[in-house]
Amino acid sequence: MISRSSLARTAQQAARQACRVQRRTYAAAASTGSYETSDVTGLKVASRDAHGPTTTLAVVAKAGTRYQPLPGLSVGLAEFAFKNTQRRSALRITRESELLGGQLASFHSREAVVVEASFLREDLPYFTELLAEVISLTKYTTHEFHEDVERVLHAKQAVLNADVAATALDNAHAIAFHTGLGSSLLPSSSTPYQKYLNEEYIASYADVAYAKPNIALIADGASPDSLSKWVGQFFKDVPSAPRSGQTLKTDATKYFGGEQRTSSSAGNSIVIAFPGSGYDSTKPEHAVLATLLGGQSTIKWAPGFSLLAKATAGTSGLTVNTSNLTYSDAGLLTVQLSGPAASVRKGAEEIVKVLKSIADGQASQEDVKKAAAYAKFNLLNQNQLRQPSIALAGSGIVNSGKPYDSAAIAKAIDGVSAESIKTAAKTLLEGKATVSTVGDLFVLPYAEEIGLRV
């Protein structure tokens, strides 16, 4: 008869063995999270492969709104993707992609224009050729500009005008950085953009933006050898330098801060922001401070551990969200409030109180530990997701020559302490804040009323 103690020892040994196997499995999985970089015919290429059945391939161009010489060129460039080229019509591109089950997309951010395709793994040759064609042979025709690009721009402007939260965040960037990162994601509907934006100016911008030094090709779900083979064949004719001899505007970002108030009947929103850190000088304290402030619960049916979630729990109709927005050479730690004007006002007052309590060292070790764990999860999770990781890797390569290392930043979070969070909060409060207010200005407070320096 087998004794109970013998069974217990056997179970413990089995458990330890399972843990060792599990750790090895996790390590193998983690190794696929980073991108392998190379140079193919002068083009910066990065890929990672989880050996799945699908692939996403993207051209990430250093052509976001911070680099555009005229308003609207970045959105125009993104919207011209997959239109008529010198080899294929837009209709043919659409039909061929649909027959292969592919998905085509393009978008722009403050630092990049991304043109991407998602498809079945075996169709890598077709979509590699297509992306090369899109960035080097698009026609930029007048009729497509007026019928498609301009129409989409008007629709996006209408959406932005009706979204007070997006407007407040866009304004906050303008207040914080003025030009460059402060450029609006979309030209305002009140801006006379017609004199700045047309198909000829977009084509001229494409000549600079899509030159090899300003782009990176990123693949998630393709082997490096296979990708290099097709890139070498199809991207060899992409220009190594702008044909026009122009260069991108790459001024270093400078933080200014200040306050802007915009009346709106569409709703109420305030963005309170402070200078953060860029990928070139990452401060992990900012990531942890953002999750410590928080505002949204991460656990169903629970208010959450974040200090702002607790402080504003009884405020009717208020939505609070804190973000640590990181760019290549700058950052912005933002707290955004939306809701009824009276609730937004009360929430803004609570934000400053909470920040002051952190600066006074009143944040508990347990809350800081939770915030650090959540900040670390956010970073590593973004690195796993396809679209965010592709955009991040591409932006890192075109700005610094290598993908941004989320794992290194996550590791640095382990060294964040309650004392360093206290110091970070104190530094923010002593500096110049950025406050963007949109809505009922009769009720919504000025920055000085809630104790902020602008």
Tab-separated table of C-alpha atoms in Angstrom:
chain	number	residue	atom	x	y	z
A	1	MET	CA	0.000	0.000	0.000
A	2	ILE	CA	1.347	3.421	-0.937
A	3	SER	CA	1.603	5.810	1.994
A	4	ARG	CA	0.056	9.279	1.991
A	5	SER	CA	3.499	10.881	2.456
A	6	SER	CA	4.790	9.036	-0.604
A	7	LEU	CA	1.858	10.287	-2.653
A	8	ALA	CA	2.507	13.827	-1.437
A	9	ARG	CA	6.189	13.630	-2.437
A	10	THR	CA	5.229	12.297	-5.869
A	11	ALA	CA	2.701	15.105	-6.355
A	12	GLN	CA	5.253	17.731	-5.326
A	13	GLN	CA	7.836	16.346	-7.751
A	14	ALA	CA	5.269	16.338	-10.559
A	15	ALA	CA	4.279	19.905	-9.759
A	16	ARG	CA	7.904	21.068	-9.772
A	17	GLN	CA	8.488	19.324	-13.098
A	18	ALA	CA	5.362	20.954	-14.555
A	19	CYS	CA	6.548	24.364	-13.374
A	20	ARG	CA	9.937	23.853	-15.036
A	21	VAL	CA	8.255	22.851	-18.299
A	22	GLN	CA	5.875	25.796	-18.029
A	23	ARG	CA	8.740	28.226	-17.425
A	24	ARG	CA	10.571	26.890	-20.470
A	25	THR	CA	7.378	27.282	-22.520
A	26	TYR	CA	6.950	30.869	-21.361
A	27	ALA	CA	10.585	31.619	-22.144
A	28	ALA	CA	10.180	30.237	-25.649
A	29	ALA	CA	7.050	32.293	-26.162
A	30	ALA	CA	8.715	35.417	-24.819
A	31	SER	CA	11.566	35.040	-27.273
A	32	THR	CA	9.146	35.637	-30.151
A	33	GLY	CA	8.090	38.997	-28.732
A	34	SER	CA	11.059	40.974	-30.028
A	35	TYR	CA	11.655	41.969	-33.634
A	36	GLU	CA	14.691	40.809	-35.567
A	37	THR	CA	16.111	43.677	-37.610
A	38	SER	CA	18.104	43.730	-40.830
A	39	ASP	CA	18.973	45.927	-43.780
A	40	VAL	CA	17.757	44.826	-47.197
A	41	THR	CA	18.821	46.909	-50.208
A	42	GLY	CA	19.145	49.944	-47.943
A	43	LEU	CA	15.732	49.456	-46.335
A	44	LYS	CA	15.366	48.899	-42.596
A	45	VAL	CA	13.373	45.696	-42.044
A	46	ALA	CA	12.119	44.087	-38.833
A	47	SER	CA	10.194	40.874	-38.335
A	48	ARG	CA	9.045	38.406	-35.723
A	49	ASP	CA	7.381	35.084	-36.288
A	50	ALA	CA	5.072	33.136	-34.005
A	51	HIS	CA	4.568	30.620	-36.859
A	52	GLY	CA	0.853	31.330	-37.074
A	53	PRO	CA	-1.312	31.190	-40.217
A	54	THR	CA	-1.601	34.962	-40.741
A	55	THR	CA	0.785	37.855	-41.285
A	56	THR	CA	0.625	41.614	-40.901
A	57	LEU	CA	3.044	43.640	-42.997
A	58	ALA	CA	3.375	47.403	-42.649
A	59	VAL	CA	5.379	50.306	-43.953
A	60	VAL	CA	5.935	52.765	-41.113
A	61	ALA	CA	6.974	56.163	-42.440
A	62	LYS	CA	8.435	59.052	-40.491
A	63	ALA	CA	5.630	61.255	-41.777
A	64	GLY	CA	3.257	62.018	-38.898
A	65	THR	CA	1.844	65.452	-38.251
A	66	ARG	CA	4.950	66.620	-36.379
A	67	TYR	CA	6.925	66.360	-39.629
A	68	GLN	CA	4.418	67.745	-42.138
A	69	PRO	CA	5.453	71.133	-43.580
A	70	LEU	CA	1.821	72.084	-44.261
A	71	PRO	CA	-1.393	71.183	-42.391
A	72	GLY	CA	-3.226	68.106	-43.624
A	73	LEU	CA	-0.410	66.433	-45.544
A	74	SER	CA	-0.138	63.451	-43.179
A	75	VAL	CA	-3.827	62.615	-43.317
A	76	GLY	CA	-3.767	63.177	-47.076
A	77	LEU	CA	-0.841	60.795	-47.467
A	78	ALA	CA	-2.545	58.117	-45.379
A	79	GLU	CA	-5.821	58.438	-47.274
A	80	PHE	CA	-4.099	58.139	-50.664
A	81	ALA	CA	-2.822	54.661	-49.769
A	82	PHE	CA	-4.224	51.902	-52.006
A	83	LYS	CA	-5.545	54.366	-54.597
A	84	ASN	CA	-4.581	54.173	-58.289
A	85	THR	CA	-0.943	53.353	-58.950
A	86	GLN	CA	1.025	53.314	-62.187
A	87	ARG	CA	0.483	49.556	-62.416
A	88	ARG	CA	-2.911	48.888	-60.848
A	89	SER	CA	-6.190	50.682	-60.369
A	90	ALA	CA	-7.680	51.073	-56.906
A	91	LEU	CA	-10.484	48.738	-58.003
A	92	ARG	CA	-8.013	46.040	-59.014
A	93	ILE	CA	-6.135	46.379	-55.718
A	94	THR	CA	-9.404	45.991	-53.833
A	95	ARG	CA	-10.591	42.972	-55.813
A	96	GLU	CA	-7.267	41.144	-55.690
A	97	SER	CA	-6.909	41.717	-51.951
A	98	GLU	CA	-10.447	40.511	-51.305
A	99	LEU	CA	-9.874	37.367	-53.371
A	100	LEU	CA	-6.886	36.588	-51.145
A	101	GLY	CA	-8.806	37.371	-47.958
A	102	GLY	CA	-6.544	40.308	-47.184
A	103	GLN	CA	-7.287	43.408	-45.153
A	104	LEU	CA	-5.797	46.778	-46.096
A	105	ALA	CA	-5.483	49.771	-43.794
A	106	SER	CA	-3.680	53.072	-43.455
A	107	PHE	CA	-3.597	55.650	-40.692
A	108	HIS	CA	-1.467	58.413	-39.298
A	109	SER	CA	-0.369	59.551	-35.860
A	110	ARG	CA	1.686	62.442	-34.566
A	111	GLU	CA	4.902	60.727	-35.612
A	112	ALA	CA	4.095	58.197	-38.313
A	113	VAL	CA	2.046	57.244	-41.331
A	114	VAL	CA	1.364	53.507	-41.391
A	115	VAL	CA	0.327	51.576	-44.497
A	116	GLU	CA	-0.419	47.960	-43.679
A	117	ALA	CA	-1.853	44.721	-44.971
A	118	SER	CA	-3.009	41.649	-43.053
A	119	PHE	CA	-3.303	38.377	-44.933
A	120	LEU	CA	-2.782	34.628	-45.010
A	121	ARG	CA	0.847	33.723	-44.496
A	122	GLU	CA	1.372	32.181	-47.936
A	123	ASP	CA	0.403	35.445	-49.670
A	124	LEU	CA	3.453	37.361	-48.422
A	125	PRO	CA	4.907	37.848	-51.957
A	126	TYR	CA	1.764	39.531	-53.303
A	127	PHE	CA	1.339	41.966	-50.415
A	128	THR	CA	5.046	42.789	-50.229
A	129	GLU	CA	4.879	43.803	-53.875
A	130	LEU	CA	1.671	45.755	-53.254
A	131	LEU	CA	3.107	47.827	-50.394
A	132	ALA	CA	6.215	48.635	-52.432
A	133	GLU	CA	3.958	49.763	-55.256
A	134	VAL	CA	1.770	51.887	-52.974
A	135	ILE	CA	4.647	53.899	-51.521
A	136	SER	CA	6.572	54.378	-54.767
A	137	LEU	CA	4.077	54.341	-57.655
A	138	THR	CA	0.838	55.938	-56.396
A	139	LYS	CA	-0.464	58.454	-58.953
A	140	TYR	CA	-1.961	61.069	-56.563
A	141	THR	CA	-4.670	62.019	-59.044
A	142	THR	CA	-6.841	65.119	-58.827
A	143	HIS	CA	-10.152	63.277	-59.043
A	144	GLU	CA	-9.223	60.878	-56.219
A	145	PHE	CA	-8.196	63.802	-54.055
A	146	HIS	CA	-11.547	65.559	-54.469
A	147	GLU	CA	-13.786	62.479	-54.546
A	148	ASP	CA	-12.141	60.404	-51.813
A	149	VAL	CA	-9.400	62.091	-49.797
A	150	GLU	CA	-11.150	65.421	-49.307
A	151	ARG	CA	-14.484	63.739	-48.588
A	152	VAL	CA	-12.943	61.517	-45.900
A	153	LEU	CA	-11.137	64.505	-44.395
A	154	HIS	CA	-14.425	66.404	-44.053
A	155	ALA	CA	-16.032	63.396	-42.373
A	156	LYS	CA	-13.156	63.087	-39.904
A	157	GLN	CA	-13.304	66.800	-39.139
A	158	ALA	CA	-17.015	66.484	-38.353
A	159	VAL	CA	-16.322	63.597	-35.976
A	160	LEU	CA	-13.557	65.565	-34.240
A	161	ASN	CA	-15.750	68.652	-33.863
A	162	ALA	CA	-18.418	66.564	-32.132
A	163	ASP	CA	-15.932	64.846	-29.799
A	164	VAL	CA	-15.013	67.275	-27.030
A	165	ALA	CA	-12.616	64.790	-25.402
A	166	ALA	CA	-10.607	64.383	-28.619
A	167	THR	CA	-10.664	68.144	-29.176
A	168	ALA	CA	-9.393	68.816	-25.656
A	169	LEU	CA	-6.560	66.299	-26.062
A	170	ASP	CA	-5.591	67.725	-29.442
A	171	ASN	CA	-5.585	71.229	-27.973
A	172	ALA	CA	-3.474	70.011	-25.052
A	173	HIS	CA	-0.733	68.937	-27.451
A	174	ALA	CA	-0.801	72.339	-29.124
A	175	ILE	CA	-0.530	74.086	-25.745
A	176	ALA	CA	2.248	71.802	-24.558
A	177	PHE	CA	4.424	71.692	-27.671
A	178	HIS	CA	3.152	74.448	-30.009
A	179	THR	CA	4.553	73.109	-33.304
A	180	GLY	CA	5.808	69.622	-34.171
A	181	LEU	CA	4.090	67.278	-31.729
A	182	GLY	CA	1.681	70.135	-31.111
A	183	SER	CA	0.369	70.060	-34.676
A	184	SER	CA	-3.251	68.967	-34.855
A	185	LEU	CA	-3.946	65.433	-36.041
A	186	LEU	CA	-6.435	66.939	-38.482
A	187	PRO	CA	-6.546	70.443	-39.924
A	188	SER	CA	-9.334	72.365	-38.238
A	189	SER	CA	-12.499	72.877	-40.247
A	190	SER	CA	-11.946	76.603	-39.722
A	191	THR	CA	-8.420	76.418	-41.161
A	192	PRO	CA	-8.168	77.523	-44.814
A	193	TYR	CA	-6.481	74.201	-45.555
A	194	GLN	CA	-7.384	74.312	-49.250
A	195	LYS	CA	-4.391	76.544	-49.901
A	196	TYR	CA	-2.113	74.057	-48.109
A	197	LEU	CA	-3.575	70.728	-49.179
A	198	ASN	CA	-3.895	69.338	-52.685
A	199	GLU	CA	-2.766	66.278	-54.610
A	200	GLU	CA	0.456	67.955	-55.780
A	201	TYR	CA	1.573	68.894	-52.275
A	202	ILE	CA	0.720	65.394	-51.023
A	203	ALA	CA	2.764	63.845	-53.844
A	204	SER	CA	5.667	66.126	-52.951
A	205	TYR	CA	5.425	65.078	-49.298
A	206	ALA	CA	5.277	61.407	-50.318
A	207	ASP	CA	8.535	61.859	-52.228
A	208	VAL	CA	10.251	62.768	-48.958
A	209	ALA	CA	8.295	60.602	-46.533
A	210	TYR	CA	8.578	57.356	-48.497
A	211	ALA	CA	12.305	57.547	-49.221
A	212	LYS	CA	14.196	54.594	-47.728
A	213	PRO	CA	15.894	56.553	-44.898
A	214	ASN	CA	12.458	57.585	-43.590
A	215	ILE	CA	10.640	54.248	-43.666
A	216	ALA	CA	10.799	50.833	-42.055
A	217	LEU	CA	9.098	47.631	-43.153
A	218	ILE	CA	7.724	45.641	-40.224
A	219	ALA	CA	6.310	42.114	-40.373
A	220	ASP	CA	4.546	40.160	-37.658
A	221	GLY	CA	4.089	36.564	-38.751
A	222	ALA	CA	6.829	36.190	-41.368
A	223	SER	CA	10.226	34.534	-41.208
A	224	PRO	CA	13.221	36.865	-41.656
A	225	ASP	CA	14.585	34.843	-44.581
A	226	SER	CA	11.309	34.819	-46.488
A	227	LEU	CA	10.726	38.510	-45.859
A	228	SER	CA	14.236	39.465	-46.964
A	229	LYS	CA	13.809	37.504	-50.180
A	230	TRP	CA	10.676	39.349	-51.275
A	231	VAL	CA	11.765	42.750	-49.971
A	232	GLY	CA	14.964	42.458	-51.976
A	233	GLN	CA	12.917	41.758	-55.087
A	234	PHE	CA	10.116	44.297	-54.747
A	235	PHE	CA	11.574	47.202	-52.737
A	236	LYS	CA	14.815	47.578	-54.669
A	237	ASP	CA	13.359	50.413	-56.773
A	238	VAL	CA	12.055	52.445	-53.824
A	239	PRO	CA	14.098	55.692	-53.889
A	240	SER	CA	17.081	55.847	-51.543
A	241	ALA	CA	16.656	59.616	-51.276
A	242	PRO	CA	13.908	62.110	-52.148
A	243	ARG	CA	13.950	62.888	-55.868
A	244	SER	CA	13.254	66.537	-55.086
A	245	GLY	CA	16.190	66.833	-52.695
A	246	GLN	CA	13.897	67.991	-49.877
A	247	THR	CA	14.325	66.855	-46.274
A	248	LEU	CA	11.957	66.330	-43.368
A	249	LYS	CA	11.505	68.986	-40.716
A	250	THR	CA	12.958	67.300	-37.627
A	251	ASP	CA	13.233	69.992	-34.962
A	252	ALA	CA	13.669	68.771	-31.394
A	253	THR	CA	10.553	68.965	-29.244
A	254	LYS	CA	10.287	71.672	-26.595
A	255	TYR	CA	7.703	71.778	-23.817
A	256	PHE	CA	5.902	75.073	-23.154
A	257	GLY	CA	2.700	74.471	-21.171
A	258	GLY	CA	-0.118	76.927	-20.594
A	259	GLU	CA	-3.897	77.073	-20.744
A	260	GLN	CA	-6.558	77.206	-23.444
A	261	ARG	CA	-10.322	77.451	-23.013
A	262	THR	CA	-12.757	76.624	-25.825
A	263	SER	CA	-16.507	77.064	-25.558
A	264	SER	CA	-18.586	74.139	-26.816
A	265	SER	CA	-22.172	72.954	-26.554
A	266	ALA	CA	-21.223	69.379	-27.512
A	267	GLY	CA	-20.093	68.421	-24.001
A	268	ASN	CA	-17.440	69.099	-21.383
A	269	SER	CA	-13.876	67.897	-21.101
A	270	ILE	CA	-10.678	68.997	-19.391
A	271	VAL	CA	-7.194	67.669	-20.028
A	272	ILE	CA	-4.636	68.359	-17.311
A	273	ALA	CA	-1.179	67.435	-18.551
A	274	PHE	CA	2.437	67.577	-17.469
A	275	PRO	CA	5.711	67.042	-19.332
A	276	GLY	CA	6.578	63.367	-19.553
A	277	SER	CA	9.559	61.557	-21.015
A	278	GLY	CA	10.269	60.290	-24.510
A	279	TYR	CA	11.619	56.952	-25.627
A	280	ASP	CA	15.058	58.559	-25.838
A	281	SER	CA	15.052	59.218	-22.078
A	282	THR	CA	12.348	57.060	-20.548
A	283	LYS	CA	11.445	57.624	-16.912
A	284	PRO	CA	9.567	54.571	-15.591
A	285	GLU	CA	8.138	56.685	-12.756
A	286	HIS	CA	5.829	58.386	-15.244
A	287	ALA	CA	4.326	55.085	-16.380
A	288	VAL	CA	3.726	54.021	-12.778
A	289	LEU	CA	2.366	57.429	-11.772
A	290	ALA	CA	-0.123	57.256	-14.655
A	291	THR	CA	-1.507	53.911	-13.479
A	292	LEU	CA	-1.465	55.034	-9.847
A	293	LEU	CA	-3.619	58.039	-10.764
A	294	GLY	CA	-5.692	55.923	-13.160
A	295	GLY	CA	-9.400	56.622	-13.056
A	296	GLN	CA	-10.762	53.488	-14.713
A	297	SER	CA	-11.172	50.123	-13.016
A	298	THR	CA	-9.416	47.096	-14.472
A	299	ILE	CA	-11.530	44.621	-12.486
A	300	LYS	CA	-15.197	44.000	-13.257
A	301	TRP	CA	-17.647	45.138	-10.574
A	302	ALA	CA	-14.875	46.809	-8.568
A	303	PRO	CA	-14.025	50.531	-8.378
A	304	GLY	CA	-10.329	49.780	-8.860
A	305	PHE	CA	-7.240	50.579	-6.835
A	306	SER	CA	-6.309	53.820	-8.626
A	307	LEU	CA	-6.378	56.957	-6.533
A	308	LEU	CA	-8.566	58.950	-8.923
A	309	ALA	CA	-11.084	56.114	-9.170
A	310	LYS	CA	-11.444	56.267	-5.399
A	311	ALA	CA	-11.467	60.066	-5.213
A	312	THR	CA	-14.162	60.512	-7.881
A	313	ALA	CA	-16.274	57.441	-7.121
A	314	GLY	CA	-19.240	59.512	-5.955
A	315	THR	CA	-19.124	62.095	-8.744
A	316	SER	CA	-22.112	61.621	-11.038
A	317	GLY	CA	-21.493	61.053	-14.743
A	318	LEU	CA	-17.753	61.687	-14.585
A	319	THR	CA	-15.240	59.747	-16.665
A	320	VAL	CA	-11.567	59.997	-15.704
A	321	ASN	CA	-8.631	58.490	-17.535
A	322	THR	CA	-4.879	58.940	-17.108
A	323	SER	CA	-2.403	58.237	-19.914
A	324	ASN	CA	1.346	58.337	-20.250
A	325	LEU	CA	1.756	59.416	-23.880
A	326	THR	CA	5.282	58.674	-25.052
A	327	TYR	CA	6.874	59.956	-28.256
A	328	SER	CA	10.368	59.676	-29.687
A	329	ASP	CA	11.833	62.678	-27.861
A	330	ALA	CA	9.091	63.874	-25.500
A	331	GLY	CA	6.095	62.736	-23.524
A	332	LEU	CA	2.897	63.995	-21.983
A	333	LEU	CA	1.312	62.677	-18.799
A	334	THR	CA	-2.379	63.458	-19.241
A	335	VAL	CA	-5.434	63.210	-17.021
A	336	GLN	CA	-8.676	63.626	-18.962
A	337	LEU	CA	-12.089	64.276	-17.464
A	338	SER	CA	-15.397	64.218	-19.334
A	339	GLY	CA	-19.002	64.550	-18.207
A	340	PRO	CA	-21.403	67.166	-16.826
A	341	ALA	CA	-19.695	70.519	-16.262
A	342	ALA	CA	-20.163	70.503	-12.473
A	343	SER	CA	-18.786	66.961	-12.222
A	344	VAL	CA	-15.800	67.793	-14.415
A	345	ARG	CA	-15.049	70.801	-12.233
A	346	LYS	CA	-15.173	68.709	-9.075
A	347	GLY	CA	-13.029	66.026	-10.688
A	348	ALA	CA	-10.391	68.576	-11.700
A	349	GLU	CA	-10.167	69.757	-8.113
A	350	GLU	CA	-9.731	66.158	-6.940
A	351	ILE	CA	-6.900	65.566	-9.408
A	352	VAL	CA	-4.795	68.297	-7.880
A	353	LYS	CA	-5.593	67.104	-4.352
A	354	VAL	CA	-4.549	63.556	-5.227
A	355	LEU	CA	-1.330	64.720	-6.891
A	356	LYS	CA	-0.474	66.800	-3.837
A	357	SER	CA	-1.117	63.822	-1.565
A	358	ILE	CA	1.281	61.713	-3.656
A	359	ALA	CA	3.872	64.504	-3.535
A	360	ASP	CA	3.471	64.533	0.256
A	361	GLY	CA	4.265	60.817	0.379
A	362	GLN	CA	0.761	59.649	1.259
A	363	ALA	CA	0.525	56.980	-1.458
A	364	SER	CA	0.727	53.564	0.181
A	365	GLN	CA	3.386	51.015	-0.715
A	366	GLU	CA	0.635	48.579	-1.690
A	367	ASP	CA	-0.972	51.005	-4.151
A	368	VAL	CA	2.409	51.818	-5.700
A	369	LYS	CA	3.123	48.102	-6.050
A	370	LYS	CA	-0.231	47.541	-7.787
A	371	ALA	CA	0.380	50.512	-10.083
A	372	ALA	CA	3.847	49.252	-11.011
A	373	ALA	CA	2.498	45.795	-11.832
A	374	TYR	CA	-0.263	47.242	-14.000
A	375	ALA	CA	2.136	49.621	-15.780
A	376	LYS	CA	4.422	46.697	-16.516
A	377	PHE	CA	1.522	44.639	-17.840
A	378	ASN	CA	0.421	47.496	-20.103
A	379	LEU	CA	3.857	47.817	-21.669
A	380	LEU	CA	4.340	44.110	-22.269
A	381	ASN	CA	0.786	43.619	-23.483
A	382	GLN	CA	1.166	46.405	-26.049
A	383	ASN	CA	4.300	44.669	-27.259
A	384	GLN	CA	2.292	41.482	-27.854
A	385	LEU	CA	-0.559	43.087	-29.785
A	386	ARG	CA	0.077	43.272	-33.504
A	387	GLN	CA	-0.886	46.764	-34.547
A	388	PRO	CA	0.538	48.644	-31.538
A	389	SER	CA	3.774	46.653	-31.602
A	390	ILE	CA	4.248	47.169	-35.345
A	391	ALA	CA	3.730	50.928	-35.074
A	392	LEU	CA	6.027	51.097	-32.050
A	393	ALA	CA	8.775	49.016	-33.651
A	394	GLY	CA	8.593	51.009	-36.869
A	395	SER	CA	8.673	54.369	-35.101
A	396	GLY	CA	11.663	53.236	-33.079
A	397	ILE	CA	13.565	52.144	-36.161
A	398	VAL	CA	12.958	55.310	-38.201
A	399	ASN	CA	13.748	57.572	-35.240
A	400	SER	CA	16.577	55.764	-33.471
A	401	GLY	CA	17.650	52.937	-35.768
A	402	LYS	CA	16.207	50.147	-33.622
A	403	PRO	CA	12.803	49.106	-32.231
A	404	TYR	CA	11.828	50.643	-28.923
A	405	ASP	CA	12.567	48.094	-26.205
A	406	SER	CA	9.377	47.647	-24.186
A	407	ALA	CA	10.926	44.807	-22.204
A	408	ALA	CA	13.755	47.045	-20.969
A	409	ILE	CA	11.291	49.750	-19.949
A	410	ALA	CA	9.152	47.160	-18.162
A	411	LYS	CA	12.223	45.887	-16.322
A	412	ALA	CA	13.072	49.431	-15.231
A	413	ILE	CA	9.640	49.662	-13.605
A	414	ASP	CA	10.817	47.091	-11.052
A	415	GLY	CA	13.091	49.770	-9.625
A	416	VAL	CA	10.320	52.312	-9.054
A	417	SER	CA	9.633	52.983	-5.377
A	418	ALA	CA	7.131	55.011	-3.395
A	419	GLU	CA	9.876	57.577	-2.824
A	420	SER	CA	10.617	57.984	-6.538
A	421	ILE	CA	6.884	58.362	-7.236
A	422	LYS	CA	6.710	61.038	-4.546
A	423	THR	CA	9.610	62.903	-6.164
A	424	ALA	CA	8.067	62.632	-9.636
A	425	ALA	CA	4.703	64.007	-8.468
A	426	LYS	CA	6.394	66.864	-6.635
A	427	THR	CA	8.400	67.774	-9.740
A	428	LEU	CA	5.268	67.854	-11.893
A	429	LEU	CA	3.406	70.132	-9.490
A	430	GLU	CA	6.341	72.517	-9.220
A	431	GLY	CA	6.582	72.821	-12.998
A	432	LYS	CA	4.299	74.359	-15.582
A	433	ALA	CA	1.131	72.425	-16.347
A	434	THR	CA	-0.885	72.212	-19.551
A	435	VAL	CA	-4.634	72.689	-19.164
A	436	SER	CA	-7.056	72.335	-22.075
A	437	THR	CA	-10.711	73.064	-21.324
A	438	VAL	CA	-13.615	72.508	-23.718
A	439	GLY	CA	-17.292	72.968	-22.857
A	440	ASP	CA	-19.331	75.198	-20.561
A	441	LEU	CA	-16.720	77.775	-19.615
A	442	PHE	CA	-19.062	79.448	-17.130
A	443	VAL	CA	-18.780	76.375	-14.893
A	444	LEU	CA	-15.444	74.809	-15.830
A	445	PRO	CA	-12.528	76.137	-13.759
A	446	TYR	CA	-9.387	78.004	-14.691
A	447	ALA	CA	-6.107	76.274	-13.912
A	448	GLU	CA	-5.246	78.695	-11.115
A	449	GLU	CA	-8.588	78.059	-9.413
A	450	ILE	CA	-7.660	74.435	-8.841
A	451	GLY	CA	-4.086	75.192	-7.805
A	452	LEU	CA	-2.058	74.602	-10.969
A	453	ARG	CA	0.746	76.720	-12.363
A	454	VAL	CA	0.433	77.553	-16.047
